[in-house]
Short mmCIF file of C-alpha atoms in Angstrom, two decimals:
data_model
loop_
_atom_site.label_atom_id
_atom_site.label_comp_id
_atom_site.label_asym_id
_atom_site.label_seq_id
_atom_site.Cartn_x
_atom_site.Cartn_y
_atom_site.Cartn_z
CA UNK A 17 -176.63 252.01 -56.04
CA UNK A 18 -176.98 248.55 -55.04
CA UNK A 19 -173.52 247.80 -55.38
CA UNK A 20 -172.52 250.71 -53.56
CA UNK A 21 -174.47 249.78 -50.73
CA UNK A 22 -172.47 246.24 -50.42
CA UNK A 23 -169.60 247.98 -50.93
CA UNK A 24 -170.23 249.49 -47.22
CA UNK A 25 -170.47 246.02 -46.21
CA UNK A 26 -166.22 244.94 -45.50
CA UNK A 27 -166.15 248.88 -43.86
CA UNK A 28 -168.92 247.52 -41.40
CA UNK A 29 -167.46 244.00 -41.00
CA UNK A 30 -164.25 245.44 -40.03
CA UNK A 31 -165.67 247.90 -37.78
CA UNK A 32 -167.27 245.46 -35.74
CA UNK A 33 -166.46 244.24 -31.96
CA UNK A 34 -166.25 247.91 -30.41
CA UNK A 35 -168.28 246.42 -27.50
CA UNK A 36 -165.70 244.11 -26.23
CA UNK A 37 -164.35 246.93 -23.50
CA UNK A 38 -168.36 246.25 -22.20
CA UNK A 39 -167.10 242.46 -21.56
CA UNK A 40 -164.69 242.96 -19.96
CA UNK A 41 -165.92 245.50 -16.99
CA UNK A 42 -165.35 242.59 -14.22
CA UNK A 43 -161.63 243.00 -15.30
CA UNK A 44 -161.54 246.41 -15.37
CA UNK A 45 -160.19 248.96 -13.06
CA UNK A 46 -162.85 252.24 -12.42
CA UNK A 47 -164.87 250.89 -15.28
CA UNK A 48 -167.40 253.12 -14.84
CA UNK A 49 -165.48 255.95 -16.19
CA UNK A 50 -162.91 254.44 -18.73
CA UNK A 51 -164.84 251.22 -20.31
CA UNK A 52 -166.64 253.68 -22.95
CA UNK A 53 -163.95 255.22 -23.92
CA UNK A 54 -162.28 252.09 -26.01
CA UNK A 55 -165.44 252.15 -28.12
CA UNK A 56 -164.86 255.25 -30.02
CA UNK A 57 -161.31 255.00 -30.17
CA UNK A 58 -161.94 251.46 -31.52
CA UNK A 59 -163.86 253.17 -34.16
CA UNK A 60 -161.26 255.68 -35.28
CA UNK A 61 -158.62 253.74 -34.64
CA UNK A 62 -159.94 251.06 -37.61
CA UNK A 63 -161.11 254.12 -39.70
CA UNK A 64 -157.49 255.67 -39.75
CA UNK A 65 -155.37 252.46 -40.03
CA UNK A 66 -157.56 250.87 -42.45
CA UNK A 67 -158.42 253.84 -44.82
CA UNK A 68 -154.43 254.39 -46.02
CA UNK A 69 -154.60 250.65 -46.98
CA UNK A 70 -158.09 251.10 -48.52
CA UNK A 71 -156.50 253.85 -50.83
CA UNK A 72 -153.30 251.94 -51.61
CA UNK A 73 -155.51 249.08 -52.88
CA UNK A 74 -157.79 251.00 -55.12
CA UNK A 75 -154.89 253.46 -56.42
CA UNK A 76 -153.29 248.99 -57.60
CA UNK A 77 -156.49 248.46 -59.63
CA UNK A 78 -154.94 248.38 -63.16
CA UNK A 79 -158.02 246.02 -64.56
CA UNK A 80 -161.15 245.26 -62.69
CA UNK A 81 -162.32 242.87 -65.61
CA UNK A 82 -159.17 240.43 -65.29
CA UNK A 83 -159.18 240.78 -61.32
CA UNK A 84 -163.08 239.23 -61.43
CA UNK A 85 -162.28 236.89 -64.38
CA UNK A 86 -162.30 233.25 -63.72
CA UNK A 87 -160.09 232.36 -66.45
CA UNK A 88 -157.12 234.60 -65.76
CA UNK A 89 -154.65 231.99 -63.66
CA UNK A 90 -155.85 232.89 -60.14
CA UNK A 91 -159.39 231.16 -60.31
CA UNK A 92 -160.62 230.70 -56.25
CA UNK A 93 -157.56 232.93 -54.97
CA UNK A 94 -159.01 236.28 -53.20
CA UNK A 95 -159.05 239.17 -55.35
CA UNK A 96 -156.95 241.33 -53.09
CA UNK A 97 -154.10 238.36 -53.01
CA UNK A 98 -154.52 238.88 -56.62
CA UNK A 99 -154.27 242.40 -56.70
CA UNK A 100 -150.95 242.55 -54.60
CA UNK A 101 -149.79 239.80 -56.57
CA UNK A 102 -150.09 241.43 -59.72
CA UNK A 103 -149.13 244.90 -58.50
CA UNK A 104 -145.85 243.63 -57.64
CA UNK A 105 -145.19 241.41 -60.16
CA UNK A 106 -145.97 244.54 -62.48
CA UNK A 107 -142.99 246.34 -60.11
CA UNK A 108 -140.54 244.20 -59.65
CA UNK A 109 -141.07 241.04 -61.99
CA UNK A 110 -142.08 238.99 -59.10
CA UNK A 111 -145.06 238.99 -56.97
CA UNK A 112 -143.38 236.47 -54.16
CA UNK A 113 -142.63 239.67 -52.14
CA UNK A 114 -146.39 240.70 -52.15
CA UNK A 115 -147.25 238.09 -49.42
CA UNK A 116 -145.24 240.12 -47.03
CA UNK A 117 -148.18 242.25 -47.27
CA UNK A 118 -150.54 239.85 -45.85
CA UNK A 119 -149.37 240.02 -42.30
CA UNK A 120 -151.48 243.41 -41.77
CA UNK A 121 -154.55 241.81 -42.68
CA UNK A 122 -153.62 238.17 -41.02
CA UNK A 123 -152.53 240.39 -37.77
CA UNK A 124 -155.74 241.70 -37.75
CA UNK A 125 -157.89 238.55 -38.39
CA UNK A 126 -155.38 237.47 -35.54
CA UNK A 127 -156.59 240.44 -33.14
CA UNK A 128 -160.12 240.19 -33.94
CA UNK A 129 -160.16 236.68 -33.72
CA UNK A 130 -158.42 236.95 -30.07
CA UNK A 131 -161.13 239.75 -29.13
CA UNK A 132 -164.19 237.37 -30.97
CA UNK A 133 -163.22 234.83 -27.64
CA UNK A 134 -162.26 237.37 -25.41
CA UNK A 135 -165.58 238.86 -25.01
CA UNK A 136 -167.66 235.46 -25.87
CA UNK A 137 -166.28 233.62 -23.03
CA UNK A 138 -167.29 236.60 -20.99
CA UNK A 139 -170.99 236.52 -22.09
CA UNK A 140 -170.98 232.72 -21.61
CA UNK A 141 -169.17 233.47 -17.98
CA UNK A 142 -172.10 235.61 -17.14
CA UNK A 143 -174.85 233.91 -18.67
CA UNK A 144 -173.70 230.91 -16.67
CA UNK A 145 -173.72 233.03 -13.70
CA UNK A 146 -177.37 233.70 -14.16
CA UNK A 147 -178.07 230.03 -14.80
CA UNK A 148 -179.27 231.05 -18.42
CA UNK A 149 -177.63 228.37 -20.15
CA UNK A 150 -176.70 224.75 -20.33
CA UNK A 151 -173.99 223.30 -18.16
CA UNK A 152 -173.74 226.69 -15.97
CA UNK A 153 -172.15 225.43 -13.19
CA UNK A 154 -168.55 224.50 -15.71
CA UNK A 155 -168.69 227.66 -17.54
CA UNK A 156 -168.95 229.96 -14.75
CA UNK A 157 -165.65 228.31 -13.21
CA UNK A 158 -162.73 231.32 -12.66
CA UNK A 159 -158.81 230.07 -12.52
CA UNK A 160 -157.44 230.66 -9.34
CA UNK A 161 -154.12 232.23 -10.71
CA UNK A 162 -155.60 234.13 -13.51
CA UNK A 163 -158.88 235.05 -12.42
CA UNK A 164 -159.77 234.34 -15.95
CA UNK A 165 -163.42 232.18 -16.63
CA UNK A 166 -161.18 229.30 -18.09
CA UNK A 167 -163.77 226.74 -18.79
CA UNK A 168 -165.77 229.46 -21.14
CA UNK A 169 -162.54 230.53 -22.69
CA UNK A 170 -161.82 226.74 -23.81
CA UNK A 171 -165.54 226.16 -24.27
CA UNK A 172 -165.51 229.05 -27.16
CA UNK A 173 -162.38 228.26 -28.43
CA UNK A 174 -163.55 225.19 -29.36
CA UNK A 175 -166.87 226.54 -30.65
CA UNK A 176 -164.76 228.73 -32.46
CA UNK A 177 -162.93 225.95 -34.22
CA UNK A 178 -165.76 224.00 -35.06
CA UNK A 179 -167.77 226.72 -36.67
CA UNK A 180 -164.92 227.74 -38.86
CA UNK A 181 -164.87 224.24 -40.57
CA UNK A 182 -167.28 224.99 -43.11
CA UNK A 183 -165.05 227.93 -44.18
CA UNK A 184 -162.77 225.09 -45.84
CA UNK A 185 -165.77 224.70 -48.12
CA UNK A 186 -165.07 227.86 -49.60
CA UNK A 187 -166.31 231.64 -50.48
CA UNK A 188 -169.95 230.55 -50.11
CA UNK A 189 -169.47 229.55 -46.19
CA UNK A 190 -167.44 232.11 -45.71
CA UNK A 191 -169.56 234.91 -46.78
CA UNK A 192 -172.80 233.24 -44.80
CA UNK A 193 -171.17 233.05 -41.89
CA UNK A 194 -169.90 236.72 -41.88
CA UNK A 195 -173.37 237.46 -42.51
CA UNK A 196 -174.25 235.82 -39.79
CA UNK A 197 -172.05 237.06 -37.71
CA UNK A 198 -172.09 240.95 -38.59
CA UNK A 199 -176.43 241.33 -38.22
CA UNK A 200 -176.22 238.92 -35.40
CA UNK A 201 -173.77 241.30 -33.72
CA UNK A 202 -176.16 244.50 -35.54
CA UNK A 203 -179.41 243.25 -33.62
CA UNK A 204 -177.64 242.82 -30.43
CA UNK A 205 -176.28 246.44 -30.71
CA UNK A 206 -179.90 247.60 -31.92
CA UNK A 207 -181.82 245.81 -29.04
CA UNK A 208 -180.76 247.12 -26.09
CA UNK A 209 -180.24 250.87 -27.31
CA UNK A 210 -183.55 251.10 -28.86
CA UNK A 211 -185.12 249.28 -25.15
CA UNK A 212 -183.37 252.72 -23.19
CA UNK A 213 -185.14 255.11 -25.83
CA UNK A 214 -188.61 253.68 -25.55
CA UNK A 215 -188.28 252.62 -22.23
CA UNK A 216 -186.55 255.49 -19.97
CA UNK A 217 -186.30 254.52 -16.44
CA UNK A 218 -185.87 256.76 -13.63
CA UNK A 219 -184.07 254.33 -12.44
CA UNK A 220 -181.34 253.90 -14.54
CA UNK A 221 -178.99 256.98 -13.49
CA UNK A 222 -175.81 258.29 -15.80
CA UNK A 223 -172.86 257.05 -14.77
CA UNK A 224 -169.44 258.82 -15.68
CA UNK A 225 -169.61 258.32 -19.05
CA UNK A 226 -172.38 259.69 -20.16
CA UNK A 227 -173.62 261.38 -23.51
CA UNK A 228 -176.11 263.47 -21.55
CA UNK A 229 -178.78 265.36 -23.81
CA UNK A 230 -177.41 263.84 -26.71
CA UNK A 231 -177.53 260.33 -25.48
CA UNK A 232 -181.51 259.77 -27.08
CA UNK A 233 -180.58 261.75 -30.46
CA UNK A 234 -177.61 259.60 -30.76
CA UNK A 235 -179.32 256.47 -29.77
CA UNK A 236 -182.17 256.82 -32.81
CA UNK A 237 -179.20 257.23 -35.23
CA UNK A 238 -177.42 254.04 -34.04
CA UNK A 239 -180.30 252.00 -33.85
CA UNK A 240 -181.88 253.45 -37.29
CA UNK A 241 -178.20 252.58 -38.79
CA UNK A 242 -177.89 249.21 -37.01
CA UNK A 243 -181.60 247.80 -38.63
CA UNK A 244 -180.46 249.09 -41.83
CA UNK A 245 -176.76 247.35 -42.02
CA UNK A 246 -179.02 244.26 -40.91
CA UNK A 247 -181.07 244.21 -43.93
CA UNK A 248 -178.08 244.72 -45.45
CA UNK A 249 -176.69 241.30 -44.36
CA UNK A 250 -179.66 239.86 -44.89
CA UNK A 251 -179.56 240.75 -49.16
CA UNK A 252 -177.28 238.27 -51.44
CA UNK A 253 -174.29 239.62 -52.96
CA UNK A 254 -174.07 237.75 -55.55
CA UNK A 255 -176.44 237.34 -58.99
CA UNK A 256 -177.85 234.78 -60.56
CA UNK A 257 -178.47 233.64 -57.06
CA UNK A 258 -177.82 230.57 -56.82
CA UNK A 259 -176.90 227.48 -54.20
CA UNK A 260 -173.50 228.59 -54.16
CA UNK A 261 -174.38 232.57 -54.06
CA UNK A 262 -177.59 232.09 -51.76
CA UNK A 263 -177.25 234.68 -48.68
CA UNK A 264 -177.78 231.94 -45.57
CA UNK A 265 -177.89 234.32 -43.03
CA UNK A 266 -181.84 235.04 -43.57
CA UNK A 267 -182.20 231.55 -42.40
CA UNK A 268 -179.53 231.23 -39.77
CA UNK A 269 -180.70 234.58 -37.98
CA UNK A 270 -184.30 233.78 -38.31
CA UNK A 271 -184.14 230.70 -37.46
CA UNK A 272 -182.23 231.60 -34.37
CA UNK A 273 -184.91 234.08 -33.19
CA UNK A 274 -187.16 231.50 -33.32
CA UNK A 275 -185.49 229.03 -31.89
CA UNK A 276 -184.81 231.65 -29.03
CA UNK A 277 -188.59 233.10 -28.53
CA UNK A 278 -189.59 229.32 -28.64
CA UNK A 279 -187.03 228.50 -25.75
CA UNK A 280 -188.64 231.50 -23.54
CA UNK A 281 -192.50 230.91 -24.02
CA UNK A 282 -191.95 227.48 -23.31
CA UNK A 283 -189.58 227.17 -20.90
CA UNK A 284 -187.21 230.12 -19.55
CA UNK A 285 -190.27 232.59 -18.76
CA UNK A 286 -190.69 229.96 -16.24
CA UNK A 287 -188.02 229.96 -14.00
CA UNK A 288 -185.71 232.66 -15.38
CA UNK A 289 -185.42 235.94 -12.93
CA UNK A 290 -182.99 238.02 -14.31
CA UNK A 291 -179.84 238.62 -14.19
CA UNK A 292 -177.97 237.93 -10.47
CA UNK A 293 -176.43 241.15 -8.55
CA UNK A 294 -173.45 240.01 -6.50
CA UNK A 295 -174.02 242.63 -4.38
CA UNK A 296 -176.54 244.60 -2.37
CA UNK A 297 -178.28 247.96 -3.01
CA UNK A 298 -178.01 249.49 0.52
CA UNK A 299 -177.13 252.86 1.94
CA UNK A 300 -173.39 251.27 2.08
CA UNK A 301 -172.91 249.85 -1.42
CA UNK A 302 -175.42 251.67 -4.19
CA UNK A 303 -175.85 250.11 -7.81
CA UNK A 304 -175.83 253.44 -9.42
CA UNK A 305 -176.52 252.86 -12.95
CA UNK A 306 -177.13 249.63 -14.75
CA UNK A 307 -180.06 248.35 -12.56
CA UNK A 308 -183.21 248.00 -13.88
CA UNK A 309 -185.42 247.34 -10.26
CA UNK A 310 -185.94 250.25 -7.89
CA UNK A 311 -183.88 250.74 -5.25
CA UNK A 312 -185.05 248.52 -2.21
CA UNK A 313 -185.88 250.27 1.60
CA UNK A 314 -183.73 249.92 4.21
CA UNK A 315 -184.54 247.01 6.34
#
């Protein structure tokens, strides 16, 4: 069972980053009605391009023993690189042509990784905006030509690079900071989902894309799914756990939460507002949904 349950684990890493059409609103032409929509196709999109290469993998499994075997030849190579490898060697004597292959996946890590900045330099754009961060005043910078935050793009981008230097290390870094990654990305889903079903506002009207009556029914699933792929995360993959098999992301997420709680008890609660709206809620321009304060009177 418990194997099972990490097995769900890749499905859930690749599914990942439907939220990136929410980033990108500024950018986006009648977002109101057509920035949900990319989320579900997202989702089906991955489920139906993914799944035929799922099978073809599993249907190439000749022997699971020599696949997880350190001594057979292909000791610190990925198991699927071995598995193509050995499925065309098998076929055609050679397994040189099985690297072909590896542009779906490398497209994709290509894609997602293009997306992963995408939408982070747009969270550190409007964070800035807000004066919620460090440095605020670079990151919320927009090219003139592009109309593109520039500054935050570079500033992830580089983030981005430095992070992903511990992945030379090996598996172990790698599978921490997908962790890491995936129930960071899981509580920030959770959060503000399960804030809208405890917290209904009369305030907060539908927009165009709505679920209507089955907006609250769907939200409980999602957020009761969400805390459970956390945990998930959060449970090593590996036995005897070990230094090289210990599950970091425990540490890294917690330790993250507190560093975050810390920063607003002692400091943001202080001075931080809430977010800034660029533009007014009068009887000529009305904030129809995604405002949490009343509407203000006329003056």
């Amino acid at each position: 069972m418990y194997i099972c349950l990490l097995g769900l684990l890749p499905a859930v890493w690749s599914l990942l980053g439907y939220d990136s059409a929410a980033h990108m609103i500024e950018e986006t032409k009648e977002a109101d009605a057509v920035a949900g929509w990319p989320m579900p196709y997202a989702v089906a999109l991955s489920g139906i391009s993914g799944l035929p290469f799922l099978i073809a993998l599993t249907l190439c499994i000749q022997d699971v023993g020599q696949l997880t075997d350190s001594d057979n030849g292909f000791d610190g190579i990925n198991i699927v690189a071995q598995l193509l490898w050995q499925a065309y060697k098998t076929r055609f004597s050679t397994g040189i042509a099985s690297l072909s292959l590896f542009a779906i996946p490398l497209g994709a890590n290509f894609i997602s990784a293009l997306y992963s900045i995408t939408s982070a330099s747009r969270m550190l754009f409007g964070l800035s905006r807000d004066q919620a961060i460090p440095f605020s005043t670079t990151w919320q910078k927009v090219d003139e030509s592009s109309g593109a935050p520039h500054c935050a793009v570079w500033g992830v981008t580089g983030a981005s690079f430095i992070l992903g230097l511990p992945l030379l290390n090996g598996v172990t870094a790698f599978s921490a900071t997908t962790s890491i990654a995936c129930a960071g990305l899981a509580l920030t889903y959770s959060l503000p989902i399960l804030l809208r079903i405890l917290f209904r506002s009369n305030y907060l009207e539908a927009g165009p894309f709505t679920l209507g009556r089955w907006s609250i029914p769907v939200g409980v699933v999602a957020c009761a799914w969400l805390l459970f792929e956390t945990a998930m995360f959060m449970l090593p993959t590996a036995y005897p756990v070990t230094s090289q098999t210990f599950n970091y992301a425990p540490v890294a997420v917690g330790g993250s939460l507190v560093l975050i709680v810390a920063s607003w008890l002692l400091s943001a609660r202080f001075w931080f507002s809430g977010p800034k709206v660029d533009v007014d809620n009068s009887d000529a321009v009305r904030i129809r949904y995604w405002v949490s304060d009343p509407p203000r009177s006329a003056n």
